[in-house]
mmCIF file of C-alpha atoms in Angstrom:
data_model
loop_
_atom_site.group_PDB
_atom_site.id
_atom_site.type_symbol
_atom_site.label_atom_id
_atom_site.label_comp_id
_atom_site.label_asym_id
_atom_site.label_seq_id
_atom_site.Cartn_x
_atom_site.Cartn_y
_atom_site.Cartn_z
ATOM 1 C CA MET A 1 93.527 136.688 123.016
ATOM 2 C CA GLU A 2 92.584 133.145 124.048
ATOM 3 C CA PRO A 3 94.476 130.285 122.374
ATOM 4 C CA ARG A 4 92.561 128.266 119.813
ATOM 5 C CA PRO A 5 91.265 124.954 121.194
ATOM 6 C CA ARG A 6 93.128 121.880 120.038
ATOM 7 C CA LYS A 7 91.664 119.903 117.187
ATOM 8 C CA LEU A 8 89.783 116.741 118.069
ATOM 9 C CA LEU A 9 92.315 114.276 116.652
ATOM 10 C CA ASP A 10 95.132 116.099 118.454
ATOM 11 C CA ARG A 11 93.167 115.723 121.685
ATOM 12 C CA VAL A 12 92.778 112.011 120.935
ATOM 13 C CA ARG A 13 96.551 111.688 120.546
ATOM 14 C CA ASP A 14 97.127 113.594 123.794
ATOM 15 C CA VAL A 15 94.913 111.229 125.806
ATOM 16 C CA ILE A 16 96.392 108.125 124.163
ATOM 17 C CA ARG A 17 99.917 109.245 125.033
ATOM 18 C CA MET A 18 98.879 110.148 128.564
ATOM 19 C CA LYS A 19 97.627 106.567 128.973
ATOM 20 C CA HIS A 20 100.891 105.199 127.483
ATOM 21 C CA TYR A 21 99.253 103.356 124.603
ATOM 22 C CA SER A 22 101.555 102.186 121.836
ATOM 23 C CA TYR A 23 102.179 104.294 118.743
ATOM 24 C CA ARG A 24 100.532 101.597 116.624
ATOM 25 C CA THR A 25 97.360 101.838 118.731
ATOM 26 C CA GLU A 26 97.483 105.616 118.408
ATOM 27 C CA GLU A 27 97.631 105.473 114.612
ATOM 28 C CA SER A 28 94.869 102.854 114.467
ATOM 29 C CA TYR A 29 92.473 104.719 116.757
ATOM 30 C CA VAL A 30 93.014 108.038 114.979
ATOM 31 C CA ALA A 31 92.399 106.386 111.601
ATOM 32 C CA TRP A 32 89.108 104.805 112.746
ATOM 33 C CA ILE A 33 87.865 108.038 114.315
ATOM 34 C CA ARG A 34 88.677 109.912 111.096
ATOM 35 C CA ARG A 35 86.768 107.299 109.051
ATOM 36 C CA PHE A 36 83.804 107.588 111.427
ATOM 37 C CA ILE A 37 83.700 111.370 110.995
ATOM 38 C CA LEU A 38 84.007 111.174 107.201
ATOM 39 C CA PHE A 39 81.304 108.478 107.044
ATOM 40 C CA HIS A 40 78.885 110.920 108.687
ATOM 41 C CA ASN A 41 79.810 113.790 106.348
ATOM 42 C CA LYS A 42 82.274 115.435 108.741
ATOM 43 C CA ARG A 43 79.816 115.909 111.581
ATOM 44 C CA HIS A 44 81.508 116.453 114.934
ATOM 45 C CA PRO A 45 81.309 113.335 117.164
ATOM 46 C CA SER A 46 79.921 115.437 120.042
ATOM 47 C CA GLU A 47 76.803 115.928 117.909
ATOM 48 C CA MET A 48 76.398 112.188 117.409
ATOM 49 C CA GLY A 49 75.978 109.172 119.644
ATOM 50 C CA ALA A 50 75.065 105.497 119.829
ATOM 51 C CA ALA A 51 72.826 105.555 116.745
ATOM 52 C CA GLU A 52 75.601 106.902 114.508
ATOM 53 C CA ILE A 53 78.114 104.437 115.940
ATOM 54 C CA GLU A 54 75.686 101.589 115.297
ATOM 55 C CA GLN A 55 75.188 102.757 111.708
ATOM 56 C CA PHE A 56 78.933 102.951 111.079
ATOM 57 C CA LEU A 57 79.661 99.513 112.559
ATOM 58 C CA SER A 58 76.841 97.942 110.568
ATOM 59 C CA HIS A 59 78.261 99.514 107.409
ATOM 60 C CA LEU A 60 81.636 97.904 108.142
ATOM 61 C CA ALA A 61 80.048 94.476 108.594
ATOM 62 C CA VAL A 62 77.532 94.550 105.720
ATOM 63 C CA GLN A 63 78.985 96.752 102.970
ATOM 64 C CA GLU A 64 82.703 96.422 103.638
ATOM 65 C CA ARG A 65 82.510 92.848 105.006
ATOM 66 C CA VAL A 66 85.320 93.357 107.471
ATOM 67 C CA ALA A 67 86.480 90.661 109.892
ATOM 68 C CA ALA A 68 85.084 90.585 113.413
ATOM 69 C CA SER A 69 88.430 91.637 114.855
ATOM 70 C CA THR A 70 88.512 94.684 112.546
ATOM 71 C CA GLN A 71 84.999 95.711 113.559
ATOM 72 C CA ASN A 72 85.892 95.266 117.231
ATOM 73 C CA GLN A 73 88.946 97.477 116.780
ATOM 74 C CA ALA A 74 86.793 100.220 115.260
ATOM 75 C CA PHE A 75 84.314 99.880 118.130
ATOM 76 C CA SER A 76 87.116 100.150 120.694
ATOM 77 C CA ALA A 77 88.412 103.314 119.032
ATOM 78 C CA LEU A 78 84.983 104.949 119.134
ATOM 79 C CA LEU A 79 84.391 103.933 122.751
ATOM 80 C CA PHE A 80 87.749 105.480 123.614
ATOM 81 C CA LEU A 81 86.774 108.682 121.796
ATOM 82 C CA TYR A 82 83.494 109.124 123.638
ATOM 83 C CA ARG A 83 84.512 107.919 127.089
ATOM 84 C CA GLU A 84 88.082 109.142 127.416
ATOM 85 C CA VAL A 85 88.272 112.186 125.126
ATOM 86 C CA LEU A 86 84.773 113.656 124.950
ATOM 87 C CA GLN A 87 83.903 112.452 128.476
ATOM 88 C CA GLN A 88 80.526 111.418 127.132
ATOM 89 C CA GLU A 89 78.830 108.202 128.199
ATOM 90 C CA LEU A 90 76.869 106.302 125.562
ATOM 91 C CA ASP A 91 73.473 105.822 127.245
ATOM 92 C CA GLU A 92 72.184 103.356 124.667
ATOM 93 C CA SER A 93 73.379 99.883 123.826
ATOM 94 C CA ILE A 94 75.071 99.463 120.459
ATOM 95 C CA ASN A 95 73.019 96.949 118.461
ATOM 96 C CA SER A 96 74.849 97.013 115.158
ATOM 97 C CA VAL A 97 75.111 94.121 112.739
ATOM 98 C CA ARG A 98 78.123 92.205 114.014
ATOM 99 C CA ALA A 99 80.740 90.714 111.740
ATOM 100 C CA LYS A 100 80.808 86.948 112.081
ATOM 101 C CA PRO A 101 83.903 85.857 114.009
ATOM 102 C CA SER A 102 85.997 83.321 112.164
ATOM 103 C CA ARG A 103 86.935 80.130 113.963
ATOM 104 C CA TYR A 104 90.082 78.584 112.599
ATOM 105 C CA LEU A 105 93.093 76.725 113.864
ATOM 106 C CA PRO A 106 96.429 78.516 113.509
ATOM 107 C CA THR A 107 98.940 77.279 110.966
ATOM 108 C CA VAL A 108 101.559 75.141 112.696
ATOM 109 C CA LEU A 109 104.795 73.887 111.178
ATOM 110 C CA THR A 110 106.482 70.598 111.961
ATOM 111 C CA LYS A 111 109.948 70.809 113.477
ATOM 112 C CA ALA A 112 111.459 69.742 110.149
ATOM 113 C CA GLU A 113 109.520 72.434 108.266
ATOM 114 C CA THR A 114 110.513 75.071 110.817
ATOM 115 C CA HIS A 115 114.207 74.317 110.498
ATOM 116 C CA ALA A 116 113.924 74.114 106.709
ATOM 117 C CA ILE A 117 112.610 77.690 106.631
ATOM 118 C CA LEU A 118 115.152 78.969 109.164
ATOM 119 C CA ASN A 119 117.989 77.393 107.170
ATOM 120 C CA GLN A 120 116.909 79.395 104.110
ATOM 121 C CA MET A 121 117.359 82.642 106.037
ATOM 122 C CA ASN A 122 120.466 84.502 107.085
ATOM 123 C CA GLY A 123 121.667 87.567 108.951
ATOM 124 C CA VAL A 124 119.453 89.579 111.281
ATOM 125 C CA PRO A 125 116.106 88.285 109.866
ATOM 126 C CA GLN A 126 117.218 84.730 110.581
ATOM 127 C CA LEU A 127 118.221 85.620 114.140
ATOM 128 C CA VAL A 128 114.884 87.354 114.741
ATOM 129 C CA ALA A 129 112.981 84.349 113.339
ATOM 130 C CA GLN A 130 114.972 82.028 115.594
ATOM 131 C CA LEU A 131 113.808 84.034 118.602
ATOM 132 C CA LEU A 132 110.205 83.908 117.402
ATOM 133 C CA TYR A 133 110.343 80.123 117.334
ATOM 134 C CA GLY A 134 112.897 79.466 120.051
ATOM 135 C CA SER A 135 111.428 81.866 122.626
ATOM 136 C CA GLY A 136 107.801 82.202 121.538
ATOM 137 C CA LEU A 137 108.044 85.942 120.932
ATOM 138 C CA ARG A 138 105.699 88.057 118.868
ATOM 139 C CA LEU A 139 107.458 89.911 116.053
ATOM 140 C CA THR A 140 107.099 93.319 117.719
ATOM 141 C CA GLU A 141 108.388 91.873 121.013
ATOM 142 C CA ALA A 142 111.526 90.569 119.320
ATOM 143 C CA LEU A 143 112.223 93.804 117.460
ATOM 144 C CA GLN A 144 111.662 95.926 120.574
ATOM 145 C CA LEU A 145 114.194 93.996 122.660
ATOM 146 C CA ARG A 146 116.869 96.188 124.220
ATOM 147 C CA VAL A 147 120.361 95.308 125.402
ATOM 148 C CA LYS A 148 119.252 95.117 129.033
ATOM 149 C CA ASP A 149 116.553 92.545 128.224
ATOM 150 C CA LEU A 150 119.033 89.744 127.462
ATOM 151 C CA ASP A 151 120.333 87.667 130.369
ATOM 152 C CA PHE A 152 123.019 85.380 128.984
ATOM 153 C CA ALA A 153 124.024 84.053 132.432
ATOM 154 C CA GLN A 154 120.545 82.664 133.105
ATOM 155 C CA ALA A 155 119.695 82.053 129.439
ATOM 156 C CA GLN A 156 116.504 84.087 129.577
ATOM 157 C CA ILE A 157 114.812 87.043 127.910
ATOM 158 C CA VAL A 158 112.752 89.630 129.760
ATOM 159 C CA VAL A 159 109.868 90.730 127.552
ATOM 160 C CA ARG A 160 108.775 94.128 128.866
ATOM 161 C CA ASP A 161 105.482 95.955 128.338
ATOM 162 C CA ALA A 162 104.163 93.362 125.929
ATOM 163 C CA LYS A 163 100.553 93.000 124.813
ATOM 164 C CA GLY A 164 98.291 94.321 127.573
ATOM 165 C CA ASN A 165 101.253 96.135 129.188
ATOM 166 C CA GLU A 166 102.333 92.861 130.775
ATOM 167 C CA SER A 167 105.942 91.730 131.218
ATOM 168 C CA ARG A 168 107.168 88.157 131.309
ATOM 169 C CA VAL A 169 110.302 86.009 131.228
ATOM 170 C CA THR A 170 110.966 83.375 128.574
ATOM 171 C CA MET A 171 113.923 81.192 127.664
ATOM 172 C CA LEU A 172 116.894 82.257 125.568
ATOM 173 C CA PRO A 173 117.783 79.381 123.190
ATOM 174 C CA GLY A 174 121.379 78.270 123.657
ATOM 175 C CA CYS A 175 122.104 78.223 119.928
ATOM 176 C CA THR A 176 121.226 81.932 119.639
ATOM 177 C CA ILE A 177 123.613 83.124 122.357
ATOM 178 C CA GLU A 178 126.717 83.349 120.160
ATOM 179 C CA PRO A 179 124.903 85.062 117.235
ATOM 180 C CA LEU A 180 123.287 87.505 119.666
ATOM 181 C CA GLN A 181 126.643 88.340 121.229
ATOM 182 C CA GLY A 182 128.001 88.999 117.741
ATOM 183 C CA GLN A 183 124.991 91.221 117.023
ATOM 184 C CA LEU A 184 125.691 93.174 120.226
ATOM 185 C CA ARG A 185 129.312 93.727 119.200
ATOM 186 C CA ARG A 186 128.166 95.158 115.859
ATOM 187 C CA LEU A 187 125.544 97.246 117.639
ATOM 188 C CA LYS A 188 128.186 98.571 120.045
ATOM 189 C CA ARG A 189 130.286 99.865 117.146
ATOM 190 C CA LEU A 190 127.240 101.414 115.488
ATOM 191 C CA HIS A 191 126.185 103.100 118.721
ATOM 192 C CA GLN A 192 129.669 104.531 119.217
ATOM 193 C CA GLN A 193 129.606 105.948 115.698
ATOM 194 C CA ASP A 194 126.179 107.495 116.355
ATOM 195 C CA LEU A 195 127.457 109.143 119.535
ATOM 196 C CA GLU A 196 130.451 110.576 117.689
ATOM 197 C CA ARG A 197 128.072 112.069 115.099
ATOM 198 C CA GLY A 198 125.915 113.640 117.806
ATOM 199 C CA TYR A 199 123.133 111.037 117.706
ATOM 200 C CA GLY A 200 122.877 107.762 119.656
ATOM 201 C CA LEU A 201 119.407 108.512 121.011
ATOM 202 C CA VAL A 202 116.600 105.947 121.248
ATOM 203 C CA GLN A 203 112.996 106.404 122.309
ATOM 204 C CA LEU A 204 112.367 105.503 125.957
ATOM 205 C CA PRO A 205 109.124 104.079 127.328
ATOM 206 C CA TYR A 206 106.696 106.263 129.248
ATOM 207 C CA ALA A 207 108.263 109.440 130.710
ATOM 208 C CA LEU A 208 111.741 108.097 131.420
ATOM 209 C CA GLU A 209 113.338 110.605 129.042
ATOM 210 C CA ARG A 210 112.181 113.374 131.389
ATOM 211 C CA LYS A 211 113.240 111.572 134.542
ATOM 212 C CA TYR A 212 116.580 110.472 133.094
ATOM 213 C CA PRO A 213 117.455 112.951 130.286
ATOM 214 C CA ASN A 214 120.627 111.108 129.206
ATOM 215 C CA ALA A 215 119.280 107.547 129.464
ATOM 216 C CA GLY A 216 118.254 107.494 125.811
ATOM 217 C CA ARG A 217 121.942 107.516 124.798
ATOM 218 C CA GLU A 218 123.017 104.815 127.251
ATOM 219 C CA TRP A 219 124.143 101.467 125.904
ATOM 220 C CA VAL A 220 121.651 99.320 127.859
ATOM 221 C CA TRP A 221 118.643 101.079 126.309
ATOM 222 C CA GLN A 222 119.661 100.515 122.674
ATOM 223 C CA PHE A 223 117.503 98.284 120.475
ATOM 224 C CA ILE A 224 119.245 94.998 119.682
ATOM 225 C CA PHE A 225 117.984 95.079 116.098
ATOM 226 C CA PRO A 226 118.381 98.744 115.062
ATOM 227 C CA SER A 227 116.957 100.476 112.022
ATOM 228 C CA VAL A 228 119.218 101.374 109.115
ATOM 229 C CA GLY A 229 118.560 105.105 109.238
ATOM 230 C CA ILE A 230 117.970 107.636 112.021
ATOM 231 C CA PRO A 231 114.511 109.087 111.321
ATOM 232 C CA LEU A 232 112.561 111.722 113.224
ATOM 233 C CA ASP A 233 110.557 110.209 116.053
ATOM 234 C CA PRO A 234 106.842 110.958 115.327
ATOM 235 C CA ARG A 235 106.099 111.723 118.971
ATOM 236 C CA SER A 236 109.143 113.566 120.289
ATOM 237 C CA GLY A 237 110.265 115.118 116.995
ATOM 238 C CA LEU A 238 113.879 114.126 117.767
ATOM 239 C CA ARG A 239 116.171 112.041 115.577
ATOM 240 C CA CYS A 240 116.221 108.582 117.163
ATOM 241 C CA ARG A 241 117.500 105.245 115.924
ATOM 242 C CA HIS A 242 114.423 103.052 116.012
ATOM 243 C CA HIS A 243 114.291 99.268 115.828
ATOM 244 C CA LEU A 244 114.204 97.326 112.569
ATOM 245 C CA HIS A 245 110.926 97.583 110.663
ATOM 246 C CA GLU A 246 108.610 94.568 110.783
ATOM 247 C CA SER A 247 108.338 94.331 106.998
ATOM 248 C CA SER A 248 111.995 93.382 106.543
ATOM 249 C CA VAL A 249 111.541 90.212 108.613
ATOM 250 C CA GLN A 250 108.116 89.462 107.146
ATOM 251 C CA LYS A 251 109.494 89.578 103.599
ATOM 252 C CA ALA A 252 112.448 87.372 104.542
ATOM 253 C CA VAL A 253 110.120 84.755 106.074
ATOM 254 C CA LYS A 254 107.949 84.649 102.955
ATOM 255 C CA GLN A 255 110.964 84.283 100.671
ATOM 256 C CA ALA A 256 112.440 81.548 102.870
ATOM 257 C CA THR A 257 109.129 79.658 102.924
ATOM 258 C CA ARG A 258 108.996 79.635 99.119
ATOM 259 C CA ALA A 259 112.659 78.601 98.895
ATOM 260 C CA ALA A 260 112.069 75.734 101.348
ATOM 261 C CA GLY A 261 109.089 74.515 99.305
ATOM 262 C CA ILE A 262 106.688 74.665 102.251
ATOM 263 C CA GLN A 263 103.106 74.633 100.961
ATOM 264 C CA LYS A 264 101.562 76.397 103.935
ATOM 265 C CA ARG A 265 100.552 79.960 104.627
ATOM 266 C CA VAL A 266 103.459 80.949 106.844
ATOM 267 C CA GLY A 267 104.000 84.291 108.562
ATOM 268 C CA CYS A 268 106.117 85.478 111.450
ATOM 269 C CA HIS A 269 103.397 84.574 113.966
ATOM 270 C CA THR A 270 103.451 80.981 112.680
ATOM 271 C CA PHE A 271 106.736 80.484 114.544
ATOM 272 C CA ARG A 272 105.035 81.446 117.831
ATOM 273 C CA HIS A 273 102.183 79.018 117.120
ATOM 274 C CA SER A 274 104.725 76.293 116.383
ATOM 275 C CA PHE A 275 106.682 77.111 119.562
ATOM 276 C CA ALA A 276 103.599 76.518 121.722
ATOM 277 C CA THR A 277 102.460 73.403 119.875
ATOM 278 C CA HIS A 278 105.871 71.731 119.938
ATOM 279 C CA LEU A 279 106.308 72.358 123.664
ATOM 280 C CA LEU A 280 102.918 70.791 124.378
ATOM 281 C CA GLN A 281 103.718 67.861 122.111
ATOM 282 C CA ASP A 282 106.950 67.378 124.049
ATOM 283 C CA GLY A 283 104.921 67.040 127.257
ATOM 284 C CA TYR A 284 105.360 70.415 128.919
ATOM 285 C CA ASP A 285 102.533 71.582 131.143
ATOM 286 C CA ILE A 286 100.024 73.887 129.486
ATOM 287 C CA ARG A 287 100.224 76.357 132.380
ATOM 288 C CA THR A 288 103.953 76.681 131.820
ATOM 289 C CA VAL A 289 103.418 77.290 128.109
ATOM 290 C CA GLN A 290 100.736 79.852 128.980
ATOM 291 C CA GLU A 291 103.237 81.806 131.109
ATOM 292 C CA LEU A 292 105.921 81.653 128.416
ATOM 293 C CA LEU A 293 103.474 82.992 125.829
ATOM 294 C CA GLY A 294 102.091 85.658 128.165
ATOM 295 C CA HIS A 295 98.458 84.588 127.752
ATOM 296 C CA LYS A 296 96.139 85.931 130.448
ATOM 297 C CA ASP A 297 93.665 83.076 130.028
ATOM 298 C CA VAL A 298 94.643 79.434 129.614
ATOM 299 C CA LYS A 299 91.755 79.067 127.137
ATOM 300 C CA THR A 300 93.837 81.055 124.651
ATOM 301 C CA THR A 301 96.636 78.510 125.001
ATOM 302 C CA MET A 302 94.215 75.586 124.706
ATOM 303 C CA ILE A 303 93.710 76.313 121.003
ATOM 304 C CA TYR A 304 97.035 74.609 120.282
ATOM 305 C CA THR A 305 96.297 71.166 121.640
ATOM 306 C CA HIS A 306 94.189 68.938 123.868
ATOM 307 C CA VAL A 307 97.157 66.948 125.125
ATOM 308 C CA LEU A 308 96.868 65.938 128.772
ATOM 309 C CA ASN A 309 98.836 68.108 131.178
ATOM 310 C CA ARG A 310 102.115 66.551 132.157
ATOM 311 C CA GLY A 311 104.228 68.672 134.435
ATOM 312 C CA GLY A 312 107.837 69.555 133.762
ATOM 313 C CA ARG A 313 110.312 71.427 135.912
ATOM 314 C CA GLY A 314 112.677 73.064 133.450
ATOM 315 C CA VAL A 315 111.745 74.099 129.934
ATOM 316 C CA LYS A 316 114.107 73.512 127.063
ATOM 317 C CA SER A 317 113.607 75.579 123.949
ATOM 318 C CA PRO A 318 112.336 73.578 120.944
ATOM 319 C CA LEU A 319 115.044 75.325 118.893
ATOM 320 C CA ASP A 320 117.677 73.463 120.927
ATOM 321 C CA SER A 321 116.040 70.045 120.629
#
């Protein structure tokens, strides 16, 4: 008896994991493909093509009035489905109604406002927020830091497999070194307790858990900001201690902003915007800031300022100034 073929969405997950996409991308793509199928009354995508994709994308723009970035994400998910999973080329151009892209400048805090918010925070959320501003990290990059990514001797952080699967090096603010060392001491005790209870496992990138079966319990691979519980990993099915959830830091930032009386729309990414802007205001070269942020194109960095380029050899974190 031949085994039953795998369901379409399971095949989508298989290909995504084979290409080492993030779990967040996996969940997003699967959700969009499911919505596409339901929109067309559960017809199988192999029976549809460019016309149905165009109809769905137009519906998102006209009826649901989604942002351009949301529509583009849906389009990317459907292109992935047809090209990578179904191995089916779309022989017609997609001429859907496009959502109008918004053009806006990011919210940027002054240095005084930034420190006012940070001073209203405490504990791990404060330390994470300090890294967002002091090192220019994205929230997910900060939470996914592992013990081996901190270099106290050279005062730098290695950001691995960031957006676009790129890695980069950025500065480690001097005023965060002592709190981070204290966090590592607490993490060391927690990890030892997990090992004694038969746990201590963390998820490893790519296929390292097969190449190095015991690496997931090694100290250097542990997340610096661990989760409270030890849930089942959605991919491996094993109990792993994940990193802290994004929402805990996001809530702390919102509460601190209200407590500081800052009348701006502030989120975790605002610290990264402020990091870039303050460095450029201090005269650092835009190419240097581009490398610290991990932008592929300098045009992305140019949104922060039109200040003339003035070179600088070493970069001092704005958190230390």
